[in-house]
PDB file of C-alpha atoms in Angstrom:
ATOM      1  CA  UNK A   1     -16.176  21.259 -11.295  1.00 63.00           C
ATOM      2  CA  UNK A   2     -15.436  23.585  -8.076  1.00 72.00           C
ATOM      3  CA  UNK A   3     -14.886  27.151  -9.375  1.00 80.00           C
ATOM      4  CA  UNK A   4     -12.489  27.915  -6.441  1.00 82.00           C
ATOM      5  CA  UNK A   5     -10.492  24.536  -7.985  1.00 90.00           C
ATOM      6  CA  UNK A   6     -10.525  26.141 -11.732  1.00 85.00           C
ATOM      7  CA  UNK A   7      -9.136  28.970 -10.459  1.00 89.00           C
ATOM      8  CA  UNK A   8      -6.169  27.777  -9.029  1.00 91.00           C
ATOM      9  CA  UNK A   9      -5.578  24.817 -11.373  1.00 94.00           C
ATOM     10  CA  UNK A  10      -6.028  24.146 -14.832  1.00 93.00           C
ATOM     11  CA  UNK A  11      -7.184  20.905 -14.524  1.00 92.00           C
ATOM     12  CA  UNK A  12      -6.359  18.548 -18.080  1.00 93.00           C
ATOM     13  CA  UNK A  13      -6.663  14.728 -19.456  1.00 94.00           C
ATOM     14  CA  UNK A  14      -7.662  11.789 -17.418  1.00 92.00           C
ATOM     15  CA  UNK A  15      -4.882   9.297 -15.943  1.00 89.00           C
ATOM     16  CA  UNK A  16      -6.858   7.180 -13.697  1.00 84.00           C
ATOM     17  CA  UNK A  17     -10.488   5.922 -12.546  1.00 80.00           C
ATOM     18  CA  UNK A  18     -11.950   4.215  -9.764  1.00 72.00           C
ATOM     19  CA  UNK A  19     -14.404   2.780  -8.138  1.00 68.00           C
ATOM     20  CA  UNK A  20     -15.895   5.950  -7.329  1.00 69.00           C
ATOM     21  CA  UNK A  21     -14.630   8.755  -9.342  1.00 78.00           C
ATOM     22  CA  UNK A  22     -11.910   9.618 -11.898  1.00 89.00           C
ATOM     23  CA  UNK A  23      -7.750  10.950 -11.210  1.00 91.00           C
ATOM     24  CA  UNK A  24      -6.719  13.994 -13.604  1.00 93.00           C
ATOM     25  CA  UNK A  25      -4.194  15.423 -14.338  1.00 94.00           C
ATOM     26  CA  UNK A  26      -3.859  19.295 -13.302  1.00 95.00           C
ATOM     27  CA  UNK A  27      -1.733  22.245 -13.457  1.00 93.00           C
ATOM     28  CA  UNK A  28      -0.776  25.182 -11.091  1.00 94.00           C
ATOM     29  CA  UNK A  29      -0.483  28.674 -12.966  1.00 85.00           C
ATOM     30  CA  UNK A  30       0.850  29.773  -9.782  1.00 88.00           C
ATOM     31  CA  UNK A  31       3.620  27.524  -8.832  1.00 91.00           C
ATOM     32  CA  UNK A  32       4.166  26.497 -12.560  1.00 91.00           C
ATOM     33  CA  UNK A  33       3.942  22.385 -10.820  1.00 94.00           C
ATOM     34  CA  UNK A  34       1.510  19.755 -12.036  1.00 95.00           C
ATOM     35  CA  UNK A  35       0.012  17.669  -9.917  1.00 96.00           C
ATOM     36  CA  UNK A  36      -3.269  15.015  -9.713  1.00 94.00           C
ATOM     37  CA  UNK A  37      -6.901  15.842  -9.135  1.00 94.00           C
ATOM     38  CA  UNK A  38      -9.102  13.347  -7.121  1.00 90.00           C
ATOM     39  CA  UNK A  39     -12.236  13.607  -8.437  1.00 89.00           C
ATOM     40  CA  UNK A  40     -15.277  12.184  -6.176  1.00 85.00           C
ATOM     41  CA  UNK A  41     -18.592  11.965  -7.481  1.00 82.00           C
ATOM     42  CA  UNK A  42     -20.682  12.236  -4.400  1.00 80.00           C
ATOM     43  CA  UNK A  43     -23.580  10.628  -6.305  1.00 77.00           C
ATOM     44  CA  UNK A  44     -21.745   7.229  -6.246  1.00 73.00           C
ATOM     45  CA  UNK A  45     -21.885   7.611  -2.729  1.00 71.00           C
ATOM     46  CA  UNK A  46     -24.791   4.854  -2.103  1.00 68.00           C
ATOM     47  CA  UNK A  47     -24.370   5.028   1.304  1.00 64.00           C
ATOM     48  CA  UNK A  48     -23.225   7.000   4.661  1.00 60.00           C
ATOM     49  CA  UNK A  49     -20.221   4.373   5.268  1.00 59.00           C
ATOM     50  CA  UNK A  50     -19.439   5.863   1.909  1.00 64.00           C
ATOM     51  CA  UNK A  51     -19.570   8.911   2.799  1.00 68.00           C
ATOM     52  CA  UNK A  52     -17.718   8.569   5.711  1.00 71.00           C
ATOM     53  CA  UNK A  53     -14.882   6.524   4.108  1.00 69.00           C
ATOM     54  CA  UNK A  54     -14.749   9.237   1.750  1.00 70.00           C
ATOM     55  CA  UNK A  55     -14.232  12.248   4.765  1.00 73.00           C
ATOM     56  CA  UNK A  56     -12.130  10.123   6.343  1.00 84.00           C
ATOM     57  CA  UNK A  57      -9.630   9.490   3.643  1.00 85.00           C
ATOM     58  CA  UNK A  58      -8.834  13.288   3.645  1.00 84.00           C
ATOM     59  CA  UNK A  59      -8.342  13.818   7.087  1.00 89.00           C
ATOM     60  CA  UNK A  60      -6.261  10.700   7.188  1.00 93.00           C
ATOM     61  CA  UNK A  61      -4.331  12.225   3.998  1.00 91.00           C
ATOM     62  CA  UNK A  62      -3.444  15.375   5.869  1.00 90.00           C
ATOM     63  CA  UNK A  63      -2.909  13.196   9.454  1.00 93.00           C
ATOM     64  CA  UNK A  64       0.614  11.269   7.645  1.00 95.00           C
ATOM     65  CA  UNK A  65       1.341  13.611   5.080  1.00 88.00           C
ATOM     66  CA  UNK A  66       4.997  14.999   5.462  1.00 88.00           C
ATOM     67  CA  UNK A  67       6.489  11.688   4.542  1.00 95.00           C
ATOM     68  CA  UNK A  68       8.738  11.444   2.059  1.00 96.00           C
ATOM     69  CA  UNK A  69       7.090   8.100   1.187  1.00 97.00           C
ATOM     70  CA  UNK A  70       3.552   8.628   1.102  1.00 97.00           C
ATOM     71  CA  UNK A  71       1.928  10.698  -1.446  1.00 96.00           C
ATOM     72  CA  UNK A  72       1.029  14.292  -0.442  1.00 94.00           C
ATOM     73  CA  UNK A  73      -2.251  16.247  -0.113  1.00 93.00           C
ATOM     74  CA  UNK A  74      -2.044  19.331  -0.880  1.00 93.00           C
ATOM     75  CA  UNK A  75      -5.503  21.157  -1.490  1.00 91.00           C
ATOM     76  CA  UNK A  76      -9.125  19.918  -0.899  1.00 90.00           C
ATOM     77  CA  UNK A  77     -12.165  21.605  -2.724  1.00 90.00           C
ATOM     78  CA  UNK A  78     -15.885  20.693  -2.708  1.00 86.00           C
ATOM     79  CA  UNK A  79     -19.333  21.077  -4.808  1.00 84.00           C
ATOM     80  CA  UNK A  80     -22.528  20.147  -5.148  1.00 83.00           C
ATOM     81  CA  UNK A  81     -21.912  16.853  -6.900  1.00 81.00           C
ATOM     82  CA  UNK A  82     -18.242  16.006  -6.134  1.00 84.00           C
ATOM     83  CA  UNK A  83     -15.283  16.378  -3.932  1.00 87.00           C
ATOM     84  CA  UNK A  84     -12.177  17.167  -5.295  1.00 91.00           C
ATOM     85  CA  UNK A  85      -8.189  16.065  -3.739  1.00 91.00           C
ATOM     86  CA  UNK A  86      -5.846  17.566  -4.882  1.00 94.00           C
ATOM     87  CA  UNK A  87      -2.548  15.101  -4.562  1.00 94.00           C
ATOM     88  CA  UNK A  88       0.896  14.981  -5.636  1.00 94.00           C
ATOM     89  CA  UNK A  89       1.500  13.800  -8.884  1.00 94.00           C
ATOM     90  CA  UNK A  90       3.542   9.766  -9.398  1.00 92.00           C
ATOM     91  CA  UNK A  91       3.539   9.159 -13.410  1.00 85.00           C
ATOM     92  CA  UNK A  92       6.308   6.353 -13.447  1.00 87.00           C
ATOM     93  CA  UNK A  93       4.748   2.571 -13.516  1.00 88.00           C
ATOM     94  CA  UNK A  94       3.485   1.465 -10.359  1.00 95.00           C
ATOM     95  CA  UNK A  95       5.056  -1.854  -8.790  1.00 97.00           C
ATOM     96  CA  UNK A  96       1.878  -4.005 -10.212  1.00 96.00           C
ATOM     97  CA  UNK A  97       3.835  -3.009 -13.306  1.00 96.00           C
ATOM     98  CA  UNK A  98       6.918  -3.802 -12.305  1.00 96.00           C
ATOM     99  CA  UNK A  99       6.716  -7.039 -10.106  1.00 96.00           C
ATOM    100  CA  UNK A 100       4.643  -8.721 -13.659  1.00 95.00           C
ATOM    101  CA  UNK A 101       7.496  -7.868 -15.726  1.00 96.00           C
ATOM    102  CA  UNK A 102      10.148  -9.457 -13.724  1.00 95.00           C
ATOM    103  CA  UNK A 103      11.611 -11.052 -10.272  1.00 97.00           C
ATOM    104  CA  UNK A 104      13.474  -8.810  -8.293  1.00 97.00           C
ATOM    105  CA  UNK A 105      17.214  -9.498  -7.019  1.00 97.00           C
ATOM    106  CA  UNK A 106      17.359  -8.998  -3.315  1.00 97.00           C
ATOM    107  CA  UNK A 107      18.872  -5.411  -3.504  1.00 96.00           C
ATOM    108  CA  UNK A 108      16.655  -4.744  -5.381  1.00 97.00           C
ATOM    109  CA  UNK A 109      13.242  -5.995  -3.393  1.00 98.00           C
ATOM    110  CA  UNK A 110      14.962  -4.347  -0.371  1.00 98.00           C
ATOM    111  CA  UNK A 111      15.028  -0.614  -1.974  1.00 97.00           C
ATOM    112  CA  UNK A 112      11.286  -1.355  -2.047  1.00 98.00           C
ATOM    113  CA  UNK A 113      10.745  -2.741   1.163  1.00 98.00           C
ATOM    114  CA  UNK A 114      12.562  -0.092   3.539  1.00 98.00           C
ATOM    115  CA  UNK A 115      10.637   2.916   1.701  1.00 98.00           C
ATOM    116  CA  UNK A 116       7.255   1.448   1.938  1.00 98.00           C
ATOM    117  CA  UNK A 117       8.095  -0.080   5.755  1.00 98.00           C
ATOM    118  CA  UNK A 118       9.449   3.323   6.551  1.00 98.00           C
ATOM    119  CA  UNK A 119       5.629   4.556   5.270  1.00 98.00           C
ATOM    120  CA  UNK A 120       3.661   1.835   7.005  1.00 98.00           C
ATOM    121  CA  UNK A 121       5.736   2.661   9.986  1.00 98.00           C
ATOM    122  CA  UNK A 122       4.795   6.118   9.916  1.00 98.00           C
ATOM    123  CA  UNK A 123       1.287   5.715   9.801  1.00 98.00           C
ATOM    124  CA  UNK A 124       1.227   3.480  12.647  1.00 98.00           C
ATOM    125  CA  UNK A 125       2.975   5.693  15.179  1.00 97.00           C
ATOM    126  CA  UNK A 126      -0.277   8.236  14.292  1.00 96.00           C
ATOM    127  CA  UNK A 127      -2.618   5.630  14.751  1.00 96.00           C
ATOM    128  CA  UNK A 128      -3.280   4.829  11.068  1.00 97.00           C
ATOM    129  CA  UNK A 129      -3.537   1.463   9.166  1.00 97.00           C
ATOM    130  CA  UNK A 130      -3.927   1.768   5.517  1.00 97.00           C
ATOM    131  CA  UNK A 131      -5.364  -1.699   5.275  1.00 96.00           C
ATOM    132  CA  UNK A 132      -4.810  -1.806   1.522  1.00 96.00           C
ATOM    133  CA  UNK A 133      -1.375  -2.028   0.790  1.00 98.00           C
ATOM    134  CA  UNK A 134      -0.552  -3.532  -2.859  1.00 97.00           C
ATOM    135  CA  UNK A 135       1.519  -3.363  -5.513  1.00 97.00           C
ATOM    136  CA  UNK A 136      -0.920  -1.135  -7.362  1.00 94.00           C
ATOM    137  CA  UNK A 137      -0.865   0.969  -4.387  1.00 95.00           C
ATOM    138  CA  UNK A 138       2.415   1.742  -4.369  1.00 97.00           C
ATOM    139  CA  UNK A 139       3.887   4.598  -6.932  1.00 96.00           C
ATOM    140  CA  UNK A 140       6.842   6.062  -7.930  1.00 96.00           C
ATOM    141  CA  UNK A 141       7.792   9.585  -8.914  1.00 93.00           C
ATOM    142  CA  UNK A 142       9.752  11.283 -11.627  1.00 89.00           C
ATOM    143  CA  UNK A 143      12.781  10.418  -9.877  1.00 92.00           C
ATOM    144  CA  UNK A 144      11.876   6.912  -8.772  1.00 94.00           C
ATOM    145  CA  UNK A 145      10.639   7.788  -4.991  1.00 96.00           C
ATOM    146  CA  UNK A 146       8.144   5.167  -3.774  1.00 98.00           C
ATOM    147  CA  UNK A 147       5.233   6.476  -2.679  1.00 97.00           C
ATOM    148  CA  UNK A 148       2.269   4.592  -0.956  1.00 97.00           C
ATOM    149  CA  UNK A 149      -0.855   5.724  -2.140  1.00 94.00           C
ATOM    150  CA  UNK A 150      -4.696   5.360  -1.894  1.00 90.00           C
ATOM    151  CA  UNK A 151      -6.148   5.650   1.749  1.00 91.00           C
ATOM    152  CA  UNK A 152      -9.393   5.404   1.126  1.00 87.00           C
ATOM    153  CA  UNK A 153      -9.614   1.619   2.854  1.00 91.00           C
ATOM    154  CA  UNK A 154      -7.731   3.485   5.863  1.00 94.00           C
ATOM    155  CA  UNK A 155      -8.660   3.702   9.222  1.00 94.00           C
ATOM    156  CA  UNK A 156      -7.641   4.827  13.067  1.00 94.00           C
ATOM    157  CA  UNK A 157      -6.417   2.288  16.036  1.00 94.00           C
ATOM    158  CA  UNK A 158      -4.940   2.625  19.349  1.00 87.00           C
ATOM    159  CA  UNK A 159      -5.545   2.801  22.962  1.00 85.00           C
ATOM    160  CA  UNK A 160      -6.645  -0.987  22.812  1.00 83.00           C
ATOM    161  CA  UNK A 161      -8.983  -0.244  19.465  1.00 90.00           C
ATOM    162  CA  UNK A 162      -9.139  -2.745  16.500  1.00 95.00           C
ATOM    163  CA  UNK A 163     -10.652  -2.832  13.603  1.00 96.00           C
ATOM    164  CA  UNK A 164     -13.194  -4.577  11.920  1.00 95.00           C
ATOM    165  CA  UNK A 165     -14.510  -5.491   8.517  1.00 93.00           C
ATOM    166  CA  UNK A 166     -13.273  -7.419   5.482  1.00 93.00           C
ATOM    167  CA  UNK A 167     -11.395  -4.848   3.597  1.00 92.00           C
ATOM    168  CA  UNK A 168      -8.156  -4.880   1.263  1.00 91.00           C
ATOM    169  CA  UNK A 169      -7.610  -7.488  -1.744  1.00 93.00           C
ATOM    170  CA  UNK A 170      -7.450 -11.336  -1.774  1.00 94.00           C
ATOM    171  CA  UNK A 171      -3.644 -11.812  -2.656  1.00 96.00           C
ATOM    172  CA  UNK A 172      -2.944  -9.439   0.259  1.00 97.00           C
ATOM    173  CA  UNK A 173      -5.122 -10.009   3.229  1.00 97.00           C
ATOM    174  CA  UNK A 174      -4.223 -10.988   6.335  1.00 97.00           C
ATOM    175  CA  UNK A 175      -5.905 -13.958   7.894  1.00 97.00           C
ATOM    176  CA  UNK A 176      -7.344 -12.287  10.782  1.00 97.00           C
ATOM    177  CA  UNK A 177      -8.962 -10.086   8.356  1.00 97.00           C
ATOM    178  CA  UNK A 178     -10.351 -12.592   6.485  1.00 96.00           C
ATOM    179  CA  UNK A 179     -11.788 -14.848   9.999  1.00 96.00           C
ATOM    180  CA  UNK A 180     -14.040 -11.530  10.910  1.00 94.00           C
ATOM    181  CA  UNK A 181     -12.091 -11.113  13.680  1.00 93.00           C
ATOM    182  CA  UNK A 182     -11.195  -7.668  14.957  1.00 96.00           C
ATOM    183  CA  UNK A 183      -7.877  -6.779  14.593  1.00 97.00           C
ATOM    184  CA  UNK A 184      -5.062  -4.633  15.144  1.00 97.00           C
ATOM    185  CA  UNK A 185      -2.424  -2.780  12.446  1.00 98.00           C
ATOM    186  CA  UNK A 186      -0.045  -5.723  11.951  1.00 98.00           C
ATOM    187  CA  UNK A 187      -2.246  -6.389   8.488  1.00 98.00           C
ATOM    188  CA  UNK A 188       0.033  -4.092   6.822  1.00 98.00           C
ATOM    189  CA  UNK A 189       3.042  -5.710   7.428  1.00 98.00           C
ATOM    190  CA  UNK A 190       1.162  -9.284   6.107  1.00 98.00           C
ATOM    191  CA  UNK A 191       0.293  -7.012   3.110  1.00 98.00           C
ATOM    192  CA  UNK A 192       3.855  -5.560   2.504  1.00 98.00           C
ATOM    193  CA  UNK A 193       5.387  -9.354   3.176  1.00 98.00           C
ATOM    194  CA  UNK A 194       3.461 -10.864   0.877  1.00 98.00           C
ATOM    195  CA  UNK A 195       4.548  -8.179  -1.728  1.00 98.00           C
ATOM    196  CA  UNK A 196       8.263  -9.076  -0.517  1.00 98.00           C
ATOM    197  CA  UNK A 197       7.554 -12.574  -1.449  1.00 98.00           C
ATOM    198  CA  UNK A 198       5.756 -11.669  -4.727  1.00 98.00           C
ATOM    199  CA  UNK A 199       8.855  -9.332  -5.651  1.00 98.00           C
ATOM    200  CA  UNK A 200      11.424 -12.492  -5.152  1.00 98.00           C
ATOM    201  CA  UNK A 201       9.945 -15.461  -6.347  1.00 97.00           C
ATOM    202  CA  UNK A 202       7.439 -14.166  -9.593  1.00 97.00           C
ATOM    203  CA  UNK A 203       4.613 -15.815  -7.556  1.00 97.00           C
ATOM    204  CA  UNK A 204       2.399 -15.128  -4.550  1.00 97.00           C
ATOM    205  CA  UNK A 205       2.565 -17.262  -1.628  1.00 97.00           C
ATOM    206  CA  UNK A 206      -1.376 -18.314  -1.151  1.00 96.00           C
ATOM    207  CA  UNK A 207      -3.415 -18.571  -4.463  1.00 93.00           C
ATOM    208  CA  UNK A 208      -5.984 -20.398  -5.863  1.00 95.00           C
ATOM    209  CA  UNK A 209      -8.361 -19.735  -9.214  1.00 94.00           C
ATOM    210  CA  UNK A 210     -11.262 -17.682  -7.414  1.00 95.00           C
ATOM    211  CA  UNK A 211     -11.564 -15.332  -4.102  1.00 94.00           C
ATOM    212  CA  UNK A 212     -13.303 -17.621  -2.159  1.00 95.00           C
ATOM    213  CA  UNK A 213      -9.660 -20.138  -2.626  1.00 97.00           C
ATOM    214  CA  UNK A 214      -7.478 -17.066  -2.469  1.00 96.00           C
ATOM    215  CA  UNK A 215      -8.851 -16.356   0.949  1.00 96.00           C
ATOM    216  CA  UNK A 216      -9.247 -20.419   1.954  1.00 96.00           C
ATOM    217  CA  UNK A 217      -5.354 -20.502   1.273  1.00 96.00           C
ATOM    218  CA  UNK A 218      -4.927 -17.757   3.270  1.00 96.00           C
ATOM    219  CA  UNK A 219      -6.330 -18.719   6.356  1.00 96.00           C
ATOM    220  CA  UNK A 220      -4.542 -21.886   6.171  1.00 94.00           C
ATOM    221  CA  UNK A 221      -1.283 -20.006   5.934  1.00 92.00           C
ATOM    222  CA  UNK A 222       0.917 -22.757   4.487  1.00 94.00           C
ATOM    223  CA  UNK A 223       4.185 -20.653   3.946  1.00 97.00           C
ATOM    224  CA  UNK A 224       6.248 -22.743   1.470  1.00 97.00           C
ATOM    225  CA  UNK A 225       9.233 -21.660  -0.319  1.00 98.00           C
ATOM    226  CA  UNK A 226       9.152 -23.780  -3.704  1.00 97.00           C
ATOM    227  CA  UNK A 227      12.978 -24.521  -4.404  1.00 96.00           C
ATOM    228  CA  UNK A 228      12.422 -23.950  -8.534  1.00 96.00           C
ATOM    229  CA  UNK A 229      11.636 -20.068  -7.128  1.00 97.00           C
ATOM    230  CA  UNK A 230      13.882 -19.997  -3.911  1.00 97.00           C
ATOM    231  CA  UNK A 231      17.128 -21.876  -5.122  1.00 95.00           C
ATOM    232  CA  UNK A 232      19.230 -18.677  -4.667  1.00 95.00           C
ATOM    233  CA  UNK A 233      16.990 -16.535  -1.963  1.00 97.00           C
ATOM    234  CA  UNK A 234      19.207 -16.196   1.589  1.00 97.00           C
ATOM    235  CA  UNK A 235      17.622 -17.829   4.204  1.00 96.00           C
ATOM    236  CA  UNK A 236      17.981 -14.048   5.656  1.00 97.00           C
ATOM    237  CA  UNK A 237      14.943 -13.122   3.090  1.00 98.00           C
ATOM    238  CA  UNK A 238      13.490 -16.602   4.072  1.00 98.00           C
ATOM    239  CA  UNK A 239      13.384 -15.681   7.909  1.00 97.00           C
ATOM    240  CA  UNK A 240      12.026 -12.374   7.068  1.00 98.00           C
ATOM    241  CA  UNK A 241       8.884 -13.587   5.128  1.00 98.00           C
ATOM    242  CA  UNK A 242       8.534 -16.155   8.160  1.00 98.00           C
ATOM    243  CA  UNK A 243       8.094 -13.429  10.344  1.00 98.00           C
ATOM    244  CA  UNK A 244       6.257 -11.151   8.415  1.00 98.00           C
ATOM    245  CA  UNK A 245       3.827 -13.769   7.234  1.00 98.00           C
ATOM    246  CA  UNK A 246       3.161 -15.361  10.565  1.00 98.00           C
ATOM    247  CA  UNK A 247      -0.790 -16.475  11.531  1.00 97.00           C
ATOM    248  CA  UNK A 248       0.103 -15.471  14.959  1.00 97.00           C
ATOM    249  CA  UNK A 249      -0.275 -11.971  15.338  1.00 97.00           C
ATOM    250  CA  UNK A 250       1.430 -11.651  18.888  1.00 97.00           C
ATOM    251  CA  UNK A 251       4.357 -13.201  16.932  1.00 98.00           C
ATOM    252  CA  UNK A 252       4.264 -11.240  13.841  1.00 98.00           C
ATOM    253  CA  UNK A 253       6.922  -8.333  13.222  1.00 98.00           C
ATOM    254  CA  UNK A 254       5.629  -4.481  13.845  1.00 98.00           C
ATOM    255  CA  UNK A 255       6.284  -2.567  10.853  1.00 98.00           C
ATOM    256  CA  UNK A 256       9.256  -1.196  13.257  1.00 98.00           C
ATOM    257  CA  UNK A 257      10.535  -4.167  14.070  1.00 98.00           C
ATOM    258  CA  UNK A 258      10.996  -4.910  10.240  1.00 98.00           C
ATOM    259  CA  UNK A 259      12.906  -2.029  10.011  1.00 98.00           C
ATOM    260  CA  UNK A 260      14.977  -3.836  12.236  1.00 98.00           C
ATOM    261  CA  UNK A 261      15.737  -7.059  10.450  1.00 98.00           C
ATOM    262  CA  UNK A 262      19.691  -7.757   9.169  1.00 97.00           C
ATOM    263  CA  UNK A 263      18.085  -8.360   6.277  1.00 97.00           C
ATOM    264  CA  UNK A 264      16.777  -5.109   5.471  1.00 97.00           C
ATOM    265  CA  UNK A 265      19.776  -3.376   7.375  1.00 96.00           C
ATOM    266  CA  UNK A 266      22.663  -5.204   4.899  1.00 93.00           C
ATOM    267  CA  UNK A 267      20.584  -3.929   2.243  1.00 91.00           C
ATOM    268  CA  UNK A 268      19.425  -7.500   0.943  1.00 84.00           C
ATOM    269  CA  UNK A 269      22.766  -8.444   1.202  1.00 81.00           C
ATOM    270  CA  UNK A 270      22.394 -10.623   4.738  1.00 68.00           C
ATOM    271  CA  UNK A 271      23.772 -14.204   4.552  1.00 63.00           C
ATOM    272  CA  UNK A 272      24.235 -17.039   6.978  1.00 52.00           C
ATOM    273  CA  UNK A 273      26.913 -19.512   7.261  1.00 42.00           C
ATOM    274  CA  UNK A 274      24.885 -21.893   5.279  1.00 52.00           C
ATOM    275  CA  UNK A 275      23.844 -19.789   2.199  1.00 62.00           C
ATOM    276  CA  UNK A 276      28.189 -19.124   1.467  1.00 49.00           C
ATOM    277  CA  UNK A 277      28.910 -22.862   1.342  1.00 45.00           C
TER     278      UNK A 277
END
């Protein structure tokens, strides 16, 4: 491990792994804080798309830190066989935790959804799309802060640039993604309504029993809202997910304009005329 790393961190027990190297847990002698260490090893690197995803990730990392809602970088350090991030530290359960343990009450879905919008929203006034966004992806602090993590699927737009390539996970792909075509940052906000519908009705909206059906269901986009889950969601929530998970892209909500919404402004608490009789 990077010497200049040891000697400003004592760096302790595992608390994660991925596909390409291992999250630790590590501790400042100066500042007395702990934080996590992002542990590369460059020999997993197979490839120079890799490689690249890898260098990007960082600068990204640095690009939309100052958010309160996206976890910080806060030191980078490299060796011969690995390179090492060192990131703020989220120990509470993620939401994968949380959304499989339980449905969430509209208040409650909507103290998820204006953090992480507020993030997505964020990155996409400096050009960024994280492209991965998932329950798993999304952390909490010691005091219960969401924080959207893990931009190493990340990658620049703007000034008429898309991007390509089929990146993120089944559940949570958009459909252009999944057609080939290029496109623009909008998959987020697919990502982050699908999570919305997740949090309120215990299920996702397109499914099936492999990949290849996820991502069939998907493309077809057949938004239903199954009354044994929906009986008591506002059609405020309803109209949300329409326009979050909308095929048409040139009809589907900015991560701004979700910001927007009376649902997410009346704090989940938005009802029409039909909903109080």
């Amino acid at each position: 491990m990077s010497e200049s790393l040891r000697r400003e961190y004592q760096v302790g027990e595992e608390i994660g792994r991925g596909r390409f190297g291992t999250v630790f847990r590590c501790y400042s002698s100066e500042s007395g804080e702990f934080f996590a260490c992002k542990s590369i090893d460059k020999n997993l690197l197979t490839d120079s798309i890799d490689r690249e995803c890898l260098e990007k990730e960082a600068k990204i990392m640095n690009l939309v830190s100052g958010n309160p809602n996206i976890v910080q970088i806060f030191d980078l350090y490299e060796d011969e066989n690995s390179i090492h991030m060192v990131l703020e530290l989220c120990e509470s359960s993620d939401l994968y935790d949380r959304v499989t343990k339980r449905v969430f009450s509209e208040t409650e879905a909507v103290s998820v959804m204006l953090p992480l919008m507020e993030a997505i929203a964020h990155c996409h006034r400096r050009g960024v799309a994280h492209r991965d966004i998932k329950p798993d992806n999304i952390l909490f602090d010691s005091r219960n802060r969401l924080k959207l993590a893990d931009f190493g699927s990340a990658d620049f737009f703007g000034n008429g640039q898309l991007m390509s390539g089929l990146v993120g996970t089944p559940y949570y792909v958009a459909p252009e993604v999944v057609s080939g075509r290029d496109y623009n940052e909008k998959v987020d906000v697919w990502s982050a309504g699908v999570i919305l519908y997740i949090m309120l009705a215990g299920i996702p909206p397109f499914y099936g029993d492999s990949a290849t059906e996820i991502f069939q269901a998907v493309l077809r986009g057949n938004l239903r809202f199954p009354t044994r889950n929906f009986h008591s969601i506002s059609s405020s929530a309803k109209d949300l997910l329409r326009k979050m998970l909308c095929k048409d892209v040139s009809r589907r909500l900015s991560a701004e304009q979700v910001l927007r919404h009376p649902w997410i402004l009346s704090g989940g608490e938005a009802r029409s005329m039909t909903d109080l009789t």
